[in-house]
CSV table of C-alpha atoms in Angstrom, one decimal:
chain,number,residue,atom,x,y,z
A,1,UNK,CA,45.4,-75.7,-14.6
A,2,UNK,CA,48.1,-74.2,-16.5
A,3,UNK,CA,45.8,-71.7,-18.0
A,4,UNK,CA,44.1,-70.8,-14.7
A,5,UNK,CA,47.1,-70.6,-12.9
A,6,UNK,CA,48.1,-67.9,-15.8
A,7,UNK,CA,45.4,-65.7,-15.2
A,8,UNK,CA,45.9,-65.6,-11.7
A,9,UNK,CA,49.2,-64.6,-12.0
A,10,UNK,CA,47.7,-62.2,-14.7
A,11,UNK,CA,45.3,-60.8,-12.4
A,12,UNK,CA,47.2,-60.4,-9.3
A,13,UNK,CA,50.1,-58.3,-11.1
A,14,UNK,CA,47.1,-55.9,-12.0
A,15,UNK,CA,46.8,-56.0,-8.6
A,16,UNK,CA,50.1,-55.7,-7.6
A,17,UNK,CA,50.4,-52.4,-10.2
A,18,UNK,CA,47.2,-50.7,-9.6
A,19,UNK,CA,48.1,-51.3,-5.6
A,20,UNK,CA,51.6,-49.5,-6.8
A,21,UNK,CA,49.6,-46.6,-8.7
A,22,UNK,CA,47.7,-45.9,-6.0
A,23,UNK,CA,50.5,-46.0,-3.8
A,24,UNK,CA,52.1,-43.6,-6.1
A,25,UNK,CA,49.4,-41.5,-6.5
A,26,UNK,CA,48.7,-40.7,-2.6
A,27,UNK,CA,53.2,-40.0,-2.6
A,28,UNK,CA,52.8,-37.6,-4.9
A,29,UNK,CA,49.2,-36.0,-3.1
A,30,UNK,CA,50.9,-35.9,-0.2
A,31,UNK,CA,53.8,-33.2,-1.6
A,32,UNK,CA,51.8,-30.7,-2.6
A,33,UNK,CA,52.1,-27.7,-0.3
A,34,UNK,CA,49.0,-27.3,1.8
A,35,UNK,CA,50.1,-31.1,3.4
A,36,UNK,CA,52.9,-29.0,4.6
A,37,UNK,CA,56.0,-29.9,6.6
A,38,UNK,CA,57.3,-32.0,8.3
A,39,UNK,CA,60.6,-30.7,11.0
A,40,UNK,CA,64.0,-31.9,10.6
A,41,UNK,CA,67.9,-30.3,11.0
A,42,UNK,CA,67.7,-27.2,13.9
A,43,UNK,CA,64.1,-27.4,14.6
A,44,UNK,CA,64.1,-31.0,15.0
A,45,UNK,CA,67.1,-30.8,17.4
A,46,UNK,CA,65.0,-28.5,19.4
A,47,UNK,CA,61.4,-30.8,19.3
A,48,UNK,CA,64.5,-33.8,20.2
A,49,UNK,CA,65.3,-31.6,23.9
A,50,UNK,CA,61.7,-30.6,24.8
A,51,UNK,CA,60.8,-33.5,28.2
A,52,UNK,CA,57.2,-33.5,26.1
A,53,UNK,CA,59.0,-35.3,22.6
A,54,UNK,CA,59.4,-38.7,23.5
A,55,UNK,CA,60.1,-41.8,20.9
A,56,UNK,CA,59.4,-40.0,17.7
A,57,UNK,CA,56.0,-37.6,19.0
A,58,UNK,CA,54.8,-35.7,21.0
A,59,UNK,CA,53.0,-36.9,24.0
A,60,UNK,CA,49.8,-35.3,26.6
A,61,UNK,CA,51.0,-35.0,30.2
A,62,UNK,CA,48.4,-37.8,30.6
A,63,UNK,CA,48.2,-40.3,27.9
A,64,UNK,CA,44.9,-41.9,27.0
A,65,UNK,CA,43.7,-43.5,24.6
A,66,UNK,CA,42.2,-41.2,22.2
A,67,UNK,CA,38.9,-43.3,21.2
A,68,UNK,CA,37.0,-44.4,24.4
A,69,UNK,CA,36.7,-47.6,26.0
A,70,UNK,CA,34.1,-48.8,24.1
A,71,UNK,CA,34.1,-47.7,20.7
A,72,UNK,CA,36.8,-48.7,17.8
A,73,UNK,CA,37.6,-46.7,14.6
A,74,UNK,CA,35.7,-49.5,12.7
A,75,UNK,CA,32.8,-48.9,14.2
A,76,UNK,CA,33.3,-45.5,14.8
A,77,UNK,CA,33.4,-45.4,11.0
A,78,UNK,CA,29.9,-47.3,10.2
A,79,UNK,CA,28.5,-44.8,12.6
A,80,UNK,CA,29.3,-41.9,10.8
A,81,UNK,CA,28.5,-42.5,7.3
A,82,UNK,CA,25.8,-45.6,7.4
A,83,UNK,CA,23.8,-44.3,10.2
A,84,UNK,CA,21.4,-41.3,10.3
A,85,UNK,CA,22.5,-38.0,12.3
A,86,UNK,CA,19.4,-35.6,11.7
A,87,UNK,CA,20.4,-31.6,11.3
A,88,UNK,CA,24.3,-31.9,11.5
A,89,UNK,CA,24.2,-29.4,8.4
A,90,UNK,CA,22.1,-26.5,8.7
A,91,UNK,CA,19.4,-25.7,5.4
A,92,UNK,CA,19.2,-22.5,6.2
A,93,UNK,CA,21.8,-19.4,5.8
A,94,UNK,CA,23.8,-18.6,9.6
A,95,UNK,CA,23.4,-14.7,10.1
A,96,UNK,CA,26.5,-12.4,10.6
A,97,UNK,CA,27.4,-9.1,11.2
A,98,UNK,CA,30.0,-8.2,9.0
A,99,UNK,CA,31.9,-5.3,11.6
A,100,UNK,CA,35.3,-3.6,9.4
A,101,UNK,CA,38.2,-4.2,11.3
A,102,UNK,CA,40.2,-2.4,9.8
A,103,UNK,CA,38.6,0.5,11.1
A,104,UNK,CA,38.6,-0.7,14.4
A,105,UNK,CA,38.9,2.3,16.9
A,106,UNK,CA,43.4,1.2,18.3
A,107,UNK,CA,42.0,2.3,21.2
A,108,UNK,CA,38.9,-0.2,21.7
A,109,UNK,CA,38.9,-3.8,23.5
A,110,UNK,CA,38.0,-6.3,20.8
A,111,UNK,CA,36.9,-9.9,20.4
A,112,UNK,CA,35.0,-11.4,16.4
A,113,UNK,CA,35.1,-15.2,16.3
A,114,UNK,CA,34.6,-16.0,12.1
A,115,UNK,CA,32.6,-18.6,13.4
A,116,UNK,CA,34.2,-22.4,14.7
A,117,UNK,CA,37.6,-21.0,15.9
A,118,UNK,CA,38.6,-18.2,14.5
A,119,UNK,CA,39.3,-15.5,16.1
A,120,UNK,CA,40.1,-11.4,16.3
A,121,UNK,CA,40.8,-9.9,19.1
A,122,UNK,CA,42.3,-6.0,19.7
A,123,UNK,CA,43.8,-5.9,23.2
A,124,UNK,CA,45.6,-2.8,24.2
A,125,UNK,CA,46.2,-1.4,20.8
A,126,UNK,CA,47.6,-5.2,19.7
A,127,UNK,CA,45.9,-6.8,17.5
A,128,UNK,CA,45.7,-10.6,18.1
A,129,UNK,CA,44.3,-13.6,15.2
A,130,UNK,CA,43.9,-17.1,16.3
A,131,UNK,CA,43.3,-19.8,14.1
A,132,UNK,CA,42.3,-17.7,11.2
A,133,UNK,CA,40.5,-20.5,8.1
A,134,UNK,CA,38.9,-18.0,5.0
A,135,UNK,CA,39.1,-20.9,2.4
A,136,UNK,CA,35.4,-21.8,2.6
A,137,UNK,CA,36.6,-26.0,3.7
A,138,UNK,CA,38.4,-27.6,6.8
A,139,UNK,CA,39.5,-30.7,4.4
A,140,UNK,CA,42.7,-30.7,1.6
A,141,UNK,CA,40.3,-33.1,-0.2
A,142,UNK,CA,38.0,-31.4,-2.9
A,143,UNK,CA,34.6,-31.0,-1.8
A,144,UNK,CA,34.1,-31.9,1.9
A,145,UNK,CA,33.5,-30.2,5.0
A,146,UNK,CA,32.3,-27.5,3.8
A,147,UNK,CA,31.5,-24.0,5.1
A,148,UNK,CA,27.7,-23.9,5.9
A,149,UNK,CA,25.8,-21.4,4.5
A,150,UNK,CA,26.4,-17.4,5.8
A,151,UNK,CA,28.8,-18.4,7.8
A,152,UNK,CA,32.2,-17.4,5.7
A,153,UNK,CA,31.6,-13.9,5.0
A,154,UNK,CA,35.2,-13.2,6.2
A,155,UNK,CA,38.5,-13.1,3.5
A,156,UNK,CA,41.6,-12.6,4.6
A,157,UNK,CA,41.8,-9.6,2.8
A,158,UNK,CA,39.0,-8.0,5.8
A,159,UNK,CA,41.8,-8.6,8.1
A,160,UNK,CA,43.8,-5.6,9.0
A,161,UNK,CA,47.9,-5.8,9.9
A,162,UNK,CA,48.3,-8.7,12.6
A,163,UNK,CA,50.3,-8.3,15.2
A,164,UNK,CA,50.5,-12.1,17.2
A,165,UNK,CA,48.8,-14.9,14.8
A,166,UNK,CA,48.7,-17.3,16.9
A,167,UNK,CA,47.9,-21.0,16.0
A,168,UNK,CA,46.2,-23.4,18.5
A,169,UNK,CA,47.9,-26.7,16.2
A,170,UNK,CA,48.2,-28.2,12.8
A,171,UNK,CA,44.8,-29.5,11.7
A,172,UNK,CA,43.2,-28.3,8.6
A,173,UNK,CA,39.9,-26.6,10.5
A,174,UNK,CA,42.7,-24.8,13.0
A,175,UNK,CA,45.6,-24.2,10.1
A,176,UNK,CA,44.5,-23.3,6.8
A,177,UNK,CA,46.7,-23.1,4.0
A,178,UNK,CA,45.0,-20.8,1.5
A,179,UNK,CA,44.7,-18.3,4.5
A,180,UNK,CA,48.0,-18.5,5.7
A,181,UNK,CA,49.2,-17.7,2.7
A,182,UNK,CA,46.5,-15.2,2.0
A,183,UNK,CA,48.4,-13.2,4.9
A,184,UNK,CA,51.7,-13.6,5.3
A,185,UNK,CA,52.8,-9.4,4.4
A,186,UNK,CA,49.8,-9.0,6.8
A,187,UNK,CA,51.5,-10.9,9.9
A,188,UNK,CA,54.4,-9.0,12.1
A,189,UNK,CA,54.5,-12.5,13.9
A,190,UNK,CA,53.3,-16.0,14.5
A,191,UNK,CA,53.1,-18.1,17.9
A,192,UNK,CA,52.4,-22.3,17.0
A,193,UNK,CA,54.0,-24.9,19.3
A,194,UNK,CA,57.2,-26.8,18.6
A,195,UNK,CA,57.6,-27.9,14.8
A,196,UNK,CA,54.4,-26.1,13.5
A,197,UNK,CA,56.9,-23.6,12.1
A,198,UNK,CA,58.1,-25.6,9.6
A,199,UNK,CA,54.4,-25.5,7.5
A,200,UNK,CA,55.3,-22.0,7.8
A,201,UNK,CA,58.7,-21.7,6.1
A,202,UNK,CA,57.5,-23.6,3.2
A,203,UNK,CA,54.6,-21.3,3.0
A,204,UNK,CA,57.2,-18.4,2.5
A,205,UNK,CA,57.2,-17.2,5.9
A,206,UNK,CA,60.4,-16.2,6.9
A,207,UNK,CA,62.5,-17.9,10.3
A,208,UNK,CA,62.4,-14.4,12.2
A,209,UNK,CA,59.2,-14.4,11.8
A,210,UNK,CA,58.4,-17.8,13.9
A,211,UNK,CA,58.5,-18.0,17.8
A,212,UNK,CA,58.4,-21.8,18.0
A,213,UNK,CA,57.2,-22.6,21.1
A,214,UNK,CA,56.7,-25.2,24.4
A,215,UNK,CA,54.7,-25.2,27.3
A,216,UNK,CA,54.8,-23.2,30.0
A,217,UNK,CA,57.1,-20.4,27.5
A,218,UNK,CA,55.8,-16.7,27.2
A,219,UNK,CA,56.6,-13.6,25.2
A,220,UNK,CA,56.9,-10.3,26.1
A,221,UNK,CA,54.5,-8.1,23.8
A,222,UNK,CA,54.9,-5.1,26.3
A,223,UNK,CA,56.2,-3.9,29.5
A,224,UNK,CA,53.1,-5.9,31.5
A,225,UNK,CA,51.7,-7.5,28.5
A,226,UNK,CA,52.3,-10.7,28.5
A,227,UNK,CA,51.6,-14.0,26.1
A,228,UNK,CA,51.6,-17.4,27.4
A,229,UNK,CA,51.6,-20.5,26.4
A,230,UNK,CA,49.9,-23.4,28.0
A,231,UNK,CA,49.2,-27.4,27.3
A,232,UNK,CA,46.2,-28.9,26.3
A,233,UNK,CA,45.2,-32.2,26.3
A,234,UNK,CA,45.1,-33.1,21.8
A,235,UNK,CA,46.9,-34.7,19.0
A,236,UNK,CA,48.3,-32.9,15.4
A,237,UNK,CA,49.0,-34.2,12.1
A,238,UNK,CA,48.0,-33.5,8.3
A,239,UNK,CA,49.3,-37.3,6.6
A,240,UNK,CA,49.8,-39.9,8.2
A,241,UNK,CA,52.6,-39.2,10.7
A,242,UNK,CA,50.9,-38.1,13.6
A,243,UNK,CA,52.4,-36.1,17.0
A,244,UNK,CA,55.1,-34.1,15.3
A,245,UNK,CA,54.5,-30.9,16.0
A,246,UNK,CA,52.8,-29.2,19.7
A,247,UNK,CA,49.4,-28.6,20.3
A,248,UNK,CA,48.5,-25.5,22.4
A,249,UNK,CA,46.5,-22.6,24.5
A,250,UNK,CA,47.0,-19.9,25.2
A,251,UNK,CA,46.8,-16.6,27.9
A,252,UNK,CA,47.0,-13.8,27.2
A,253,UNK,CA,47.7,-11.4,30.1
A,254,UNK,CA,47.2,-7.3,29.9
A,255,UNK,CA,47.6,-4.8,32.2
A,256,UNK,CA,43.7,-5.2,32.5
A,257,UNK,CA,42.6,-8.1,31.4
A,258,UNK,CA,43.8,-12.1,31.0
A,259,UNK,CA,42.0,-13.4,28.2
A,260,UNK,CA,42.5,-17.6,27.7
A,261,UNK,CA,42.4,-19.3,24.6
A,262,UNK,CA,41.8,-23.0,24.8
A,263,UNK,CA,42.7,-24.2,21.5
A,264,UNK,CA,41.0,-28.1,21.4
A,265,UNK,CA,41.6,-30.7,24.3
A,266,UNK,CA,39.5,-32.8,25.7
A,267,UNK,CA,38.7,-32.0,29.8
A,268,UNK,CA,40.9,-33.2,32.4
A,269,UNK,CA,42.7,-30.5,35.8
A,270,UNK,CA,44.8,-28.9,33.5
A,271,UNK,CA,42.4,-26.1,33.8
A,272,UNK,CA,42.3,-26.3,37.4
A,273,UNK,CA,45.9,-25.3,37.7
A,274,UNK,CA,45.9,-22.6,35.2
A,275,UNK,CA,43.0,-20.6,37.4
A,276,UNK,CA,46.0,-20.8,40.1
A,277,UNK,CA,48.4,-19.9,37.9
A,278,UNK,CA,46.7,-16.5,36.8
A,279,UNK,CA,44.2,-15.8,39.3
A,280,UNK,CA,41.7,-16.2,37.4
A,281,UNK,CA,40.7,-15.5,34.0
A,282,UNK,CA,38.6,-12.2,32.4
A,283,UNK,CA,37.6,-13.6,29.6
A,284,UNK,CA,37.6,-17.6,28.0
A,285,UNK,CA,37.6,-18.6,24.5
A,286,UNK,CA,35.8,-22.4,25.1
A,287,UNK,CA,36.1,-25.6,22.6
A,288,UNK,CA,32.6,-26.1,22.2
A,289,UNK,CA,31.2,-28.3,19.6
A,290,UNK,CA,32.3,-30.7,16.7
A,291,UNK,CA,32.4,-33.7,20.5
A,292,UNK,CA,31.5,-36.9,20.9
A,293,UNK,CA,31.9,-39.5,24.2
A,294,UNK,CA,33.7,-42.1,21.9
A,295,UNK,CA,37.0,-39.2,21.1
A,296,UNK,CA,35.8,-37.8,25.0
A,297,UNK,CA,40.0,-37.2,25.3
A,298,UNK,CA,40.3,-34.7,22.9
A,299,UNK,CA,37.2,-32.7,23.1
A,300,UNK,CA,35.5,-31.6,25.2
A,301,UNK,CA,31.6,-32.1,25.9
A,302,UNK,CA,29.1,-29.1,27.2
A,303,UNK,CA,29.4,-30.7,30.4
A,304,UNK,CA,32.7,-29.9,30.3
A,305,UNK,CA,33.2,-26.6,29.1
A,306,UNK,CA,31.0,-25.7,31.9
A,307,UNK,CA,33.5,-27.4,34.3
A,308,UNK,CA,36.8,-26.5,33.0
A,309,UNK,CA,35.0,-22.6,32.8
A,310,UNK,CA,34.6,-22.8,37.0
A,311,UNK,CA,38.0,-24.6,37.1
A,312,UNK,CA,39.3,-21.4,35.5
A,313,UNK,CA,37.5,-19.3,37.7
A,314,UNK,CA,36.6,-17.1,34.2
A,315,UNK,CA,34.5,-14.4,34.5
A,316,UNK,CA,33.0,-14.6,30.5
A,317,UNK,CA,33.0,-17.7,28.9
A,318,UNK,CA,32.5,-17.3,25.0
A,319,UNK,CA,31.9,-20.5,23.7
A,320,UNK,CA,33.6,-21.5,20.1
A,321,UNK,CA,34.3,-24.9,17.3
A,322,UNK,CA,30.5,-24.7,16.4
A,323,UNK,CA,28.3,-23.6,13.1
A,324,UNK,CA,30.7,-23.4,10.9
A,325,UNK,CA,31.8,-27.1,9.5
A,326,UNK,CA,30.2,-30.2,10.1
A,327,UNK,CA,32.9,-32.2,12.3
A,328,UNK,CA,31.3,-34.2,14.8
A,329,UNK,CA,27.3,-36.2,14.5
A,330,UNK,CA,25.7,-34.0,17.1
A,331,UNK,CA,23.1,-31.4,15.8
A,332,UNK,CA,25.0,-28.5,14.2
A,333,UNK,CA,23.0,-25.9,17.3
A,334,UNK,CA,23.0,-28.9,20.1
A,335,UNK,CA,27.1,-27.0,21.2
A,336,UNK,CA,24.5,-23.7,21.9
A,337,UNK,CA,22.0,-24.9,23.3
A,338,UNK,CA,23.0,-27.3,25.9
A,339,UNK,CA,25.3,-24.0,26.7
A,340,UNK,CA,23.7,-21.7,27.4
A,341,UNK,CA,21.5,-24.4,29.1
A,342,UNK,CA,24.2,-24.9,31.5
A,343,UNK,CA,25.3,-22.2,32.1
A,344,UNK,CA,22.3,-20.6,33.6
A,345,UNK,CA,22.2,-19.1,37.7
A,346,UNK,CA,26.1,-20.5,37.0
A,347,UNK,CA,28.8,-17.7,37.7
A,348,UNK,CA,30.5,-16.9,34.3
A,349,UNK,CA,28.3,-14.9,31.9
A,350,UNK,CA,28.5,-16.7,28.5
A,351,UNK,CA,28.1,-14.3,26.1
A,352,UNK,CA,27.3,-16.5,22.1
A,353,UNK,CA,27.8,-13.7,19.6
A,354,UNK,CA,26.6,-14.1,15.6
A,355,UNK,CA,29.0,-14.5,13.9
A,356,UNK,CA,31.7,-11.1,13.0
A,357,UNK,CA,29.8,-9.1,15.9
A,358,UNK,CA,32.4,-7.2,18.7
A,359,UNK,CA,32.2,-8.2,21.8
A,360,UNK,CA,32.9,-6.1,23.6
A,361,UNK,CA,35.4,-7.0,26.4
A,362,UNK,CA,35.1,-3.4,28.6
A,363,UNK,CA,31.6,-4.0,28.7
A,364,UNK,CA,30.1,-5.9,31.4
A,365,UNK,CA,26.4,-5.3,30.5
A,366,UNK,CA,26.9,-6.2,26.1
A,367,UNK,CA,23.4,-8.3,25.7
A,368,UNK,CA,23.6,-11.5,23.0
A,369,UNK,CA,20.8,-12.6,21.3
A,370,UNK,CA,20.5,-16.2,21.0
A,371,UNK,CA,20.6,-16.2,17.1
A,372,UNK,CA,20.4,-19.8,16.4
A,373,UNK,CA,16.2,-20.4,17.3
A,374,UNK,CA,14.2,-21.0,15.0
A,375,UNK,CA,17.4,-22.0,11.8
A,376,UNK,CA,16.5,-24.8,9.9
């Protein structure tokens, strides 16, 4: 008995040491720069004054569980890892166009989509860059969530000088460490939700560059040219602690055009309110991809993208958050197929550019190919 007890005791000590080593390795790994920095000091004090920050974290306007009723985290993990989900990643290389952004005429109002949610906008001679991810991956874990073949043709070096870098939230597929560091000397101002600036300061950006905002604030760009921060229904976090930074959507209003950028977020009545508030939207850049009924509260299904676009009274809609990374269980091209079918006979025009293709904001008759057809 004594011998058995000693053996069990040794096994227990070995297991305890292994757990301690794993915990220490995880702790040290999360200290890497790519994981950013938690808000502290004056930044945290400002966060704590927000009406959207309660009990140590930010909250959506209407609280709903991330997982839909009838689903569980263990069930979804098993479903993702062990069940078959065909065509989640394309075999073929995706078609694209390499537009030279540095030689665009300053007078051209244009949108260029880079895959997933990364978008360049030139409007009234001002340049905006939204959620750029040019590292080729959407996760900090080596070898995971890589960009599709043909989808990662742009780099930070291809970007011109950027007036406003807009970040919707700090998840890795929207706030990419390698890209942000590479862009540092090209960016005049960063616009982001409360708390997100802590990441940028750790990565070498100056406090005077950072415009950290709560919902329902505005930034005057020029006379009659304003950037508004709007609500979303999502979440945030780059490690185990969640909700320490605020997630956003944006409205860019020039004298002639209103452009809405949805960021990530599930459907709620905010789209009706935003449509009323701004009197309709000329261009809506809408999240449409990497969705699932299991997490419908934080990502729109295609049917909800249509409903939201109608709520916004959008004249033109560009679906994004697809065709670069596999984060959902649906076929890679399903978002495009479904939104195209659902948008027939709708009052808005659906624009489905290839990666890198120029979308001319003042040209109402520009045609776009269904470029995803016949791609395996």
